[in-house]
Structures are given as C-alpha cells and as structure tokens.
Amino acid sequence: MLSVFRAQAAEARLALVLCWAVILVPILVKWLRVYQHGDGGGLELASAVSLTIAFPLFVRTQLATCRGGADLTWPWVPVALLVATLAPMAFGALSLTVSYTVAAAVLLYRPVPAAVVVGVTGAGFLLLYPQSGLQTVVDPVPALIELMVFAVIFVAVTRLAVLLDDLQFTREVLARRRVDVERERVGRDLHDLMGRTLVAASLRNQTALRTLGDRDPDGAQRLERLHETLSRGQVQLRALTSGPAIARLDDELATARMLAERVNITLEVDVRTEPPGPHEALVGLVVRESITNVLKHSRATTCTIVIDRDDDHTVVRVVNDGTIRTGDTSAAADSRLARAVQAAGGTSVSRQVRQSEFETVSRIPMPQAVGHR
C-alpha cells in the first residue's frame, strides 16, 4: 500500500492524508474513553476495536481505486465492514463504521450491489440503534444521516485524489509530448534554413570546380574536399531532421521502465532479436509512442514489450491489460506511431484482443525487403 501511496501526485497524497486525519480523530477519542472508563468500558472498547479494524480496510479500499492500486482490491471489504458495523451494535455498542461501509461499497461495487450494501447497512443501523442506549439522546434517523454525509465526504475526497493524480500525470505526459513537438519544429526549421544554405554552397562549389577546370589542380582538389564536406553535412542534417529526436533503443527502453515504475505498471521487456542498425531509431519511436499511448489512454497495471524478427520483418508487439478509454481503435491506427511505421513500408495494427487486453503490433520490413517491392 505504501508504494501505491508514494506513486500518487503530491496533491493526491495530501487529500488522502487529510481524509485519514479526519478518520483517526474519532478512533483516538474512542480509545481515550476506553482508558477513562476502566471498568464499564466494555461497550466503548467494542466500538473502538471495530473502528480500529475498519480503518486499514477502508484505507486499502481507497488506495485500490487510485492509479496502480488494482492489486489492492479486496471485493469482500464492504461486507467485512458491514459486519464490523452491525456486530458491536447487536451487543449495545454504537459503531461509527457505517460511513466506511457505505463509502467502501460505493468505491468498489457497481451501482446495484453498492445500493444493496448501503440499504442493508442503513436498515441494520436503524434496527439495532435502540440497543445502543442512545435512543433517548439522539434520534436514529439524524444520526444515520450524519454518518451518511461523512460517507459522501470520504467518497468525494477519494475521487478528488484520483482526479488530482490523473491531472498531474496528464500534465507530465503532455509536457513530454510538447518537448517532442518542439524538437520536430526545430528540426523542420533547421532543415529549411540550413538545408538551403548547404545546397546553395554545394551548387556554388560545383560551379567553381567547372570554372576552374584543369588550370589549378591543387585548387580543384581543395574544392573537391569541400564538396565532400558539404555532402556529409547534408547527409547529417537529413539524419538529424528526418524525424523526432529518438535516443538509442536501450535508452528508450530505460525511459519506458522509468515511466512504468512511476505509475506502478509492471513492465516486461523481451528483446528476443536485436533490431538491425537502420531499424533501431524506428523501433525506439515505436516503444516511445506505445508507452505514451498506454499512459494516456488506459489504466493498465501490466505491459509487455516484445521485440523479435519474423522472416524479413522486425516485429514490435506491445500488450497491456488496460482498455483504451476512447474505445476507438481507428484513432490509434492513425496515430503518429502508425504513420512512422507506414512511412518505412511497414504496418502497425492496434486492437482490443479481449476485454482486458489491448495489443499493438508493428511490423517493419528489412531494407532489402522494401527494395524488392
């Protein structure tokens, strides 16, 4: 649970801590009353114990709804909290865990099961409330309403924490995307400006060579070396500006692992066959875009990247257990990833394999295979 808590944004952690502080106050008060009533504090003890047991269960439920907390989900928690609520009341001890039970049911269950748990909790509370001895002090209906209000607050704070974390993580992903877009813009501007300059210099150099002819062999040799330098500069400029700035494949995989760890996604990388040199940058782009899509469009908990070779193709397969939020695989197929792979003569297909598995397979042909087409 601690790792899931640490993975949340700072604002989300603050919201959760404040919520837990509010929950801990009545627990501390109950235990203080237990120590104050040495003999006759059995009912207070039962109430304090039920609150203490309910607290970690409810905290686990809250974290289960946060990003990366799917493994913390215990579907039976609301039922356990229901028992912790009604059991002490059956013996005359007032239990305040109604709020936790209702909030946990709303957070974990679908509307119908949640409504059933809320209904049973409310009915049981009203039925057993007279046995608590407070019937003459506080009416049960206002007491139940007050506890339900606290439940609504707990649910709202949990949803707020999830929303704050999603917003923070979206900002991080968008910032990374803006860096890539800015790099591409600088690359295009550099190509347009420096490319024209290098072409003009190369043309003037060739004109000087033709004009000089055989009259000055040493000068012609120098101009030839200058022409080779200009040609290398043009090749390097094209390589620099032909696409997004992609690091080496190992660096892209390391970045993917870092991002996956940041959001508690279990990432497995299986490089069965190293891609050839001409494919390394493109495979790096596929890895980058695939991970970015997983982070932006799904709430995956596991992701697998497999890099292999199939006949005359380099194959990159990325599978995650999240569901694309838009539900539109055609949009994914028209992504920057697909366009980059198609430009190299390959294909990229994104599809929902089953209800909880989304797959992107990119096939990049070998250079000689493209040449034979």
Coordinates of C-alpha atoms in Angstrom, one line a residue:
M1 CA 0.0 0.0 0.0
L2 CA 2.9 2.3 0.8
S3 CA 4.3 2.0 -2.8
V4 CA 0.9 2.9 -4.3
F5 CA 0.6 5.9 -2.0
R6 CA 4.0 7.1 -2.9
A7 CA 3.2 6.8 -6.6
Q8 CA 0.4 9.3 -6.4
A9 CA 0.9 13.0 -7.1
A10 CA 1.7 15.2 -4.1
E11 CA -1.8 16.9 -4.2
A12 CA -3.5 13.5 -4.2
R13 CA -1.4 12.3 -1.3
L14 CA -2.3 15.5 0.6
A15 CA -6.0 14.9 0.1
L16 CA -5.8 11.3 1.3
V17 CA -3.7 12.2 4.4
L18 CA -6.3 14.9 5.3
C19 CA -9.1 12.3 4.9
W20 CA -7.2 9.8 7.1
A21 CA -6.6 12.5 9.7
V22 CA -10.4 13.1 9.9
I23 CA -11.0 9.4 10.3
L24 CA -8.3 8.9 13.0
V25 CA -9.9 11.6 15.3
P26 CA -12.9 9.5 16.4
I27 CA -10.7 6.4 16.8
L28 CA -8.4 8.3 19.2
V29 CA -11.4 9.7 21.0
K30 CA -12.9 6.2 21.4
W31 CA -9.6 4.8 22.8
L32 CA -9.3 7.7 25.1
R33 CA -12.8 6.9 26.5
V34 CA -11.8 3.3 26.9
Y35 CA -8.9 4.3 29.2
Q36 CA -11.0 6.7 31.1
H37 CA -13.7 4.1 31.8
G38 CA -11.7 1.4 33.5
D39 CA -14.5 -0.9 34.5
G40 CA -17.7 -0.4 32.5
G41 CA -15.9 0.5 29.3
G42 CA -16.7 -2.8 27.5
L43 CA -19.0 -1.2 25.0
E44 CA -16.6 1.6 24.3
L45 CA -13.9 -1.0 23.8
A46 CA -16.0 -2.9 21.3
S47 CA -16.7 0.3 19.4
A48 CA -13.0 1.3 19.5
V49 CA -11.9 -2.1 18.2
S50 CA -14.4 -2.0 15.3
L51 CA -13.2 1.4 14.3
T52 CA -9.6 0.4 14.5
I53 CA -10.2 -2.7 12.4
A54 CA -12.2 -0.8 9.8
F55 CA -9.6 2.0 9.3
P56 CA -6.9 -0.1 7.5
L57 CA -9.5 -1.9 5.5
F58 CA -11.0 1.4 4.3
V59 CA -7.6 2.9 3.6
R60 CA -6.8 -0.1 1.4
T61 CA -10.1 0.4 -0.4
Q62 CA -9.2 4.0 -1.1
L63 CA -5.8 3.1 -2.5
A64 CA -7.3 0.3 -4.6
T65 CA -9.2 3.0 -6.6
C66 CA -6.0 5.0 -7.1
R67 CA -3.7 4.6 -10.1
G68 CA -1.6 1.5 -9.8
G69 CA -3.7 0.1 -6.9
A70 CA -5.7 -2.6 -8.7
D71 CA -3.8 -5.3 -6.9
L72 CA -5.1 -4.0 -3.5
T73 CA -8.7 -4.6 -4.4
W74 CA -10.5 -6.9 -2.0
P75 CA -14.2 -7.2 -3.1
W76 CA -15.2 -8.6 0.3
V77 CA -14.1 -5.4 2.3
P78 CA -17.6 -3.7 2.3
V79 CA -19.1 -6.9 3.6
A80 CA -16.4 -7.2 6.3
L81 CA -17.0 -3.5 7.2
L82 CA -20.8 -4.2 7.4
V83 CA -20.1 -7.0 9.9
A84 CA -17.8 -4.7 11.9
T85 CA -20.6 -2.1 11.9
L86 CA -23.6 -4.3 13.0
A87 CA -21.9 -6.8 15.2
P88 CA -21.0 -4.4 18.1
M89 CA -24.4 -2.8 17.8
A90 CA -26.1 -6.1 18.4
F91 CA -24.5 -6.1 21.8
G92 CA -25.4 -2.5 22.6
A93 CA -22.2 -0.7 21.4
L94 CA -22.7 2.1 18.9
S95 CA -20.4 1.6 15.9
L96 CA -19.4 4.6 13.7
T97 CA -18.1 2.5 10.8
V98 CA -21.3 3.0 8.9
S99 CA -19.5 5.7 7.0
Y100 CA -16.7 3.4 6.0
T101 CA -19.0 0.6 4.9
V102 CA -21.1 2.9 2.7
A103 CA -18.1 4.6 1.2
A104 CA -16.2 1.3 0.5
A105 CA -19.3 -0.1 -1.2
V106 CA -19.7 2.9 -3.4
L107 CA -16.0 2.9 -4.3
L108 CA -15.7 -0.8 -5.0
Y109 CA -19.0 -2.1 -6.3
R110 CA -21.3 -1.4 -9.2
P111 CA -24.4 0.7 -8.5
V112 CA -26.8 -2.2 -7.8
P113 CA -24.6 -4.1 -5.4
A114 CA -23.5 -0.9 -3.8
A115 CA -27.1 0.1 -3.3
V116 CA -27.8 -3.3 -1.6
V117 CA -25.0 -2.8 0.8
V118 CA -26.0 0.7 1.6
G119 CA -29.6 -0.4 2.1
V120 CA -28.6 -3.3 4.4
T121 CA -26.3 -1.0 6.4
G122 CA -28.9 1.7 6.9
A123 CA -31.6 -0.8 7.8
G124 CA -29.4 -2.6 10.2
F125 CA -28.3 0.6 11.8
L126 CA -31.9 1.8 12.4
L127 CA -32.9 -1.7 13.7
L128 CA -30.1 -2.1 16.2
Y129 CA -29.7 1.6 17.2
P130 CA -32.2 1.4 20.1
Q131 CA -29.9 -1.2 21.8
S132 CA -27.1 1.3 22.0
G133 CA -28.8 3.2 24.7
L134 CA -28.7 6.5 22.8
Q135 CA -32.3 6.4 21.6
T136 CA -33.3 8.9 24.3
V137 CA -30.4 11.2 23.5
V138 CA -30.3 11.3 19.6
D139 CA -32.9 10.0 17.2
P140 CA -31.6 7.3 14.9
V141 CA -32.5 9.0 11.6
P142 CA -30.5 12.2 12.1
A143 CA -27.6 10.1 13.4
L144 CA -27.7 7.9 10.3
I145 CA -28.0 10.9 8.0
E146 CA -24.9 12.4 9.7
L147 CA -22.9 9.2 9.1
M148 CA -24.1 9.1 5.5
V149 CA -22.8 12.6 5.0
F150 CA -19.4 11.6 6.2
A151 CA -19.5 8.6 3.8
V152 CA -20.2 11.0 0.9
I153 CA -17.3 13.2 2.0
F154 CA -15.0 10.1 2.1
V155 CA -16.0 9.1 -1.4
A156 CA -15.7 12.7 -2.7
V157 CA -12.2 13.0 -1.2
T158 CA -11.1 9.7 -2.7
R159 CA -12.4 10.7 -6.2
L160 CA -10.7 14.0 -5.8
A161 CA -7.4 12.4 -5.1
V162 CA -7.8 10.2 -8.1
L163 CA -8.6 13.2 -10.3
L164 CA -5.7 15.2 -9.0
D165 CA -3.3 12.4 -9.7
D166 CA -4.7 11.9 -13.2
L167 CA -4.3 15.7 -13.9
Q168 CA -0.8 15.7 -12.7
F169 CA 0.2 12.7 -14.7
T170 CA -1.6 14.0 -17.8
R171 CA 0.5 17.2 -17.4
E172 CA 3.7 15.1 -17.3
V173 CA 2.7 13.2 -20.4
L174 CA 1.7 16.3 -22.3
A175 CA 4.9 18.1 -21.3
R176 CA 6.8 15.2 -22.7
R177 CA 4.8 15.4 -25.9
R178 CA 5.3 19.1 -26.2
V179 CA 9.1 18.5 -26.0
D180 CA 8.9 16.1 -28.9
V181 CA 6.7 18.5 -30.9
E182 CA 9.2 21.4 -30.2
R183 CA 12.1 19.2 -31.3
E184 CA 10.3 18.4 -34.5
R185 CA 9.6 22.0 -35.2
V186 CA 13.2 23.0 -34.5
G187 CA 14.2 20.1 -36.8
R188 CA 12.0 21.3 -39.6
D189 CA 13.2 24.9 -39.3
L190 CA 16.8 23.7 -39.2
H191 CA 16.3 21.7 -42.3
D192 CA 14.6 24.5 -44.1
L193 CA 17.3 27.1 -43.2
M194 CA 20.5 25.1 -43.1
G195 CA 19.4 22.8 -45.9
R196 CA 19.0 25.6 -48.3
T197 CA 22.3 27.1 -47.2
L198 CA 24.2 23.8 -47.7
V199 CA 22.5 23.2 -51.1
A200 CA 23.4 26.8 -52.3
A201 CA 27.0 26.3 -51.1
S202 CA 27.3 23.0 -52.8
L203 CA 26.0 24.4 -56.1
R204 CA 28.4 27.3 -56.0
N205 CA 31.3 24.9 -55.2
Q206 CA 30.4 22.8 -58.3
T207 CA 30.2 26.0 -60.4
A208 CA 33.7 27.0 -59.1
L209 CA 35.0 23.5 -60.0
R210 CA 33.7 23.7 -63.5
T211 CA 35.1 27.2 -64.0
L212 CA 38.5 26.3 -62.6
G213 CA 38.8 23.2 -64.8
D214 CA 42.3 21.9 -65.2
R215 CA 44.1 25.2 -64.7
D216 CA 44.7 24.7 -60.9
P217 CA 44.8 21.1 -59.8
D218 CA 45.6 22.0 -56.2
G219 CA 42.6 24.4 -56.0
A220 CA 40.4 21.8 -57.7
Q221 CA 41.4 19.2 -55.1
R222 CA 40.6 21.6 -52.2
L223 CA 37.2 22.3 -53.8
E224 CA 36.6 18.5 -54.1
R225 CA 37.3 18.1 -50.4
L226 CA 35.0 21.0 -49.7
H227 CA 32.3 19.3 -51.8
E228 CA 32.7 16.1 -49.8
T229 CA 32.4 18.0 -46.6
L230 CA 29.2 19.8 -47.8
S231 CA 27.7 16.4 -48.9
R232 CA 28.4 14.9 -45.5
G233 CA 26.8 17.9 -43.8
Q234 CA 23.7 17.4 -46.0
V235 CA 23.5 13.7 -45.0
Q236 CA 23.9 14.5 -41.3
L237 CA 21.3 17.3 -41.5
R238 CA 18.8 14.9 -43.1
A239 CA 19.5 12.3 -40.5
L240 CA 19.1 14.9 -37.7
T241 CA 15.8 16.4 -39.0
S242 CA 14.1 13.4 -40.7
G243 CA 12.1 12.6 -37.6
P244 CA 11.7 13.1 -33.9
A245 CA 14.7 13.1 -31.7
I246 CA 14.9 9.4 -30.6
A247 CA 17.6 8.1 -28.3
R248 CA 19.2 4.7 -28.6
L249 CA 16.8 1.8 -28.2
D250 CA 18.3 0.9 -24.8
D251 CA 17.7 4.5 -23.6
E252 CA 14.1 4.4 -24.8
L253 CA 13.5 1.1 -23.0
A254 CA 15.1 2.5 -19.9
T255 CA 12.8 5.6 -20.1
A256 CA 9.8 3.3 -20.6
R257 CA 10.8 1.3 -17.5
M258 CA 11.1 4.6 -15.5
L259 CA 7.7 5.8 -16.6
A260 CA 6.0 2.5 -15.9
E261 CA 7.6 2.4 -12.4
R262 CA 6.3 5.9 -11.8
V263 CA 2.7 4.8 -12.3
N264 CA 3.0 1.3 -10.8
I265 CA 2.8 -0.5 -14.2
T266 CA 4.6 -3.8 -14.2
L267 CA 6.6 -3.6 -17.5
E268 CA 8.3 -6.7 -19.0
V269 CA 10.7 -6.2 -21.9
D270 CA 11.7 -9.2 -24.1
V271 CA 14.3 -8.4 -26.8
R272 CA 14.4 -11.7 -28.5
T273 CA 16.2 -10.4 -31.6
E274 CA 18.1 -7.1 -31.7
P275 CA 16.8 -4.9 -34.5
P276 CA 19.2 -4.1 -37.3
G277 CA 21.0 -0.7 -37.2
P278 CA 18.7 1.0 -39.7
H279 CA 15.7 0.0 -37.6
E280 CA 16.9 1.0 -34.1
A281 CA 15.6 4.6 -34.3
L282 CA 12.3 3.5 -35.6
V283 CA 11.9 0.7 -33.1
G284 CA 12.8 3.3 -30.4
L285 CA 10.0 5.5 -31.7
V286 CA 7.6 2.6 -31.6
V287 CA 8.5 1.9 -28.0
R288 CA 8.1 5.6 -27.1
E289 CA 4.8 6.0 -28.8
S290 CA 3.4 2.7 -27.5
I291 CA 4.2 3.5 -23.9
T292 CA 2.9 7.1 -24.3
N293 CA -0.4 5.6 -25.6
V294 CA -0.6 3.2 -22.7
L295 CA -0.1 6.0 -20.2
K296 CA -2.6 8.4 -21.9
H297 CA -5.4 6.1 -22.9
S298 CA -5.6 3.3 -20.3
R299 CA -5.3 2.4 -16.7
A300 CA -3.1 -0.6 -17.3
T301 CA -1.3 -2.4 -14.5
T302 CA 0.9 -4.7 -16.7
C303 CA 2.5 -4.1 -20.0
T304 CA 4.8 -6.3 -22.2
I305 CA 7.1 -5.2 -25.0
V306 CA 8.4 -8.0 -27.2
I307 CA 11.0 -7.2 -30.0
D308 CA 11.5 -10.0 -32.4
R309 CA 12.1 -10.9 -36.1
D310 CA 9.6 -12.6 -38.3
D311 CA 11.2 -13.6 -41.7
D312 CA 12.1 -10.3 -43.3
H313 CA 10.4 -8.0 -40.7
T314 CA 11.3 -6.6 -37.3
V315 CA 8.2 -7.1 -35.1
V316 CA 7.4 -5.0 -32.1
R317 CA 4.5 -6.2 -30.0
V318 CA 3.2 -4.2 -27.1
V319 CA 0.4 -5.7 -24.9
N320 CA -1.2 -4.1 -21.9
D321 CA -4.1 -5.1 -19.6
G322 CA -5.8 -1.7 -19.8
T323 CA -8.7 -0.7 -22.0
I324 CA -8.4 2.2 -24.4
R325 CA -10.7 4.9 -22.9
T326 CA -11.9 6.2 -26.3
G327 CA -12.8 2.8 -27.5
D328 CA -11.8 3.9 -31.0
T329 CA -9.0 1.7 -32.4
S330 CA -9.2 3.5 -35.7
A331 CA -7.9 6.7 -34.0
A332 CA -5.0 4.6 -32.7
A333 CA -4.3 3.2 -36.1
D334 CA -4.0 6.8 -37.5
S335 CA -1.5 7.8 -34.8
R336 CA 2.0 9.1 -35.2
L337 CA 3.3 5.6 -34.5
A338 CA 1.3 4.1 -37.4
R339 CA 2.3 6.9 -39.8
A340 CA 6.0 6.4 -38.9
V341 CA 5.9 2.7 -39.5
Q342 CA 3.9 3.1 -42.7
A343 CA 6.5 5.5 -44.0
A344 CA 9.1 2.8 -43.6
G345 CA 6.9 0.4 -45.6
G346 CA 5.5 -1.4 -42.6
T347 CA 2.2 -1.8 -40.8
S348 CA 1.0 -1.0 -37.3
V349 CA -2.2 -2.6 -36.0
S350 CA -3.9 -1.7 -32.7
R351 CA -6.8 -3.8 -31.4
Q352 CA -8.6 -4.9 -28.4
V353 CA -7.7 -8.6 -28.1
R354 CA -10.1 -9.4 -25.3
Q355 CA -11.9 -7.3 -22.7
S356 CA -8.9 -6.7 -20.6
E357 CA -6.1 -6.8 -23.1
F358 CA -5.0 -4.3 -25.8
E359 CA -2.4 -5.0 -28.3
T360 CA -0.3 -3.0 -30.8
V361 CA 1.8 -4.9 -33.3
S362 CA 4.2 -3.1 -35.6
R363 CA 5.9 -4.8 -38.5
I364 CA 8.9 -3.1 -40.1
P365 CA 10.4 -4.6 -43.3
M366 CA 14.1 -5.1 -43.7
P367 CA 15.7 -2.5 -46.1
Q368 CA 16.3 -5.1 -48.8
A369 CA 12.7 -6.3 -48.5
V370 CA 11.4 -2.8 -49.2
G371 CA 13.8 -2.6 -52.2
H372 CA 12.4 -5.7 -53.8
R373 CA 8.8 -4.5 -53.7

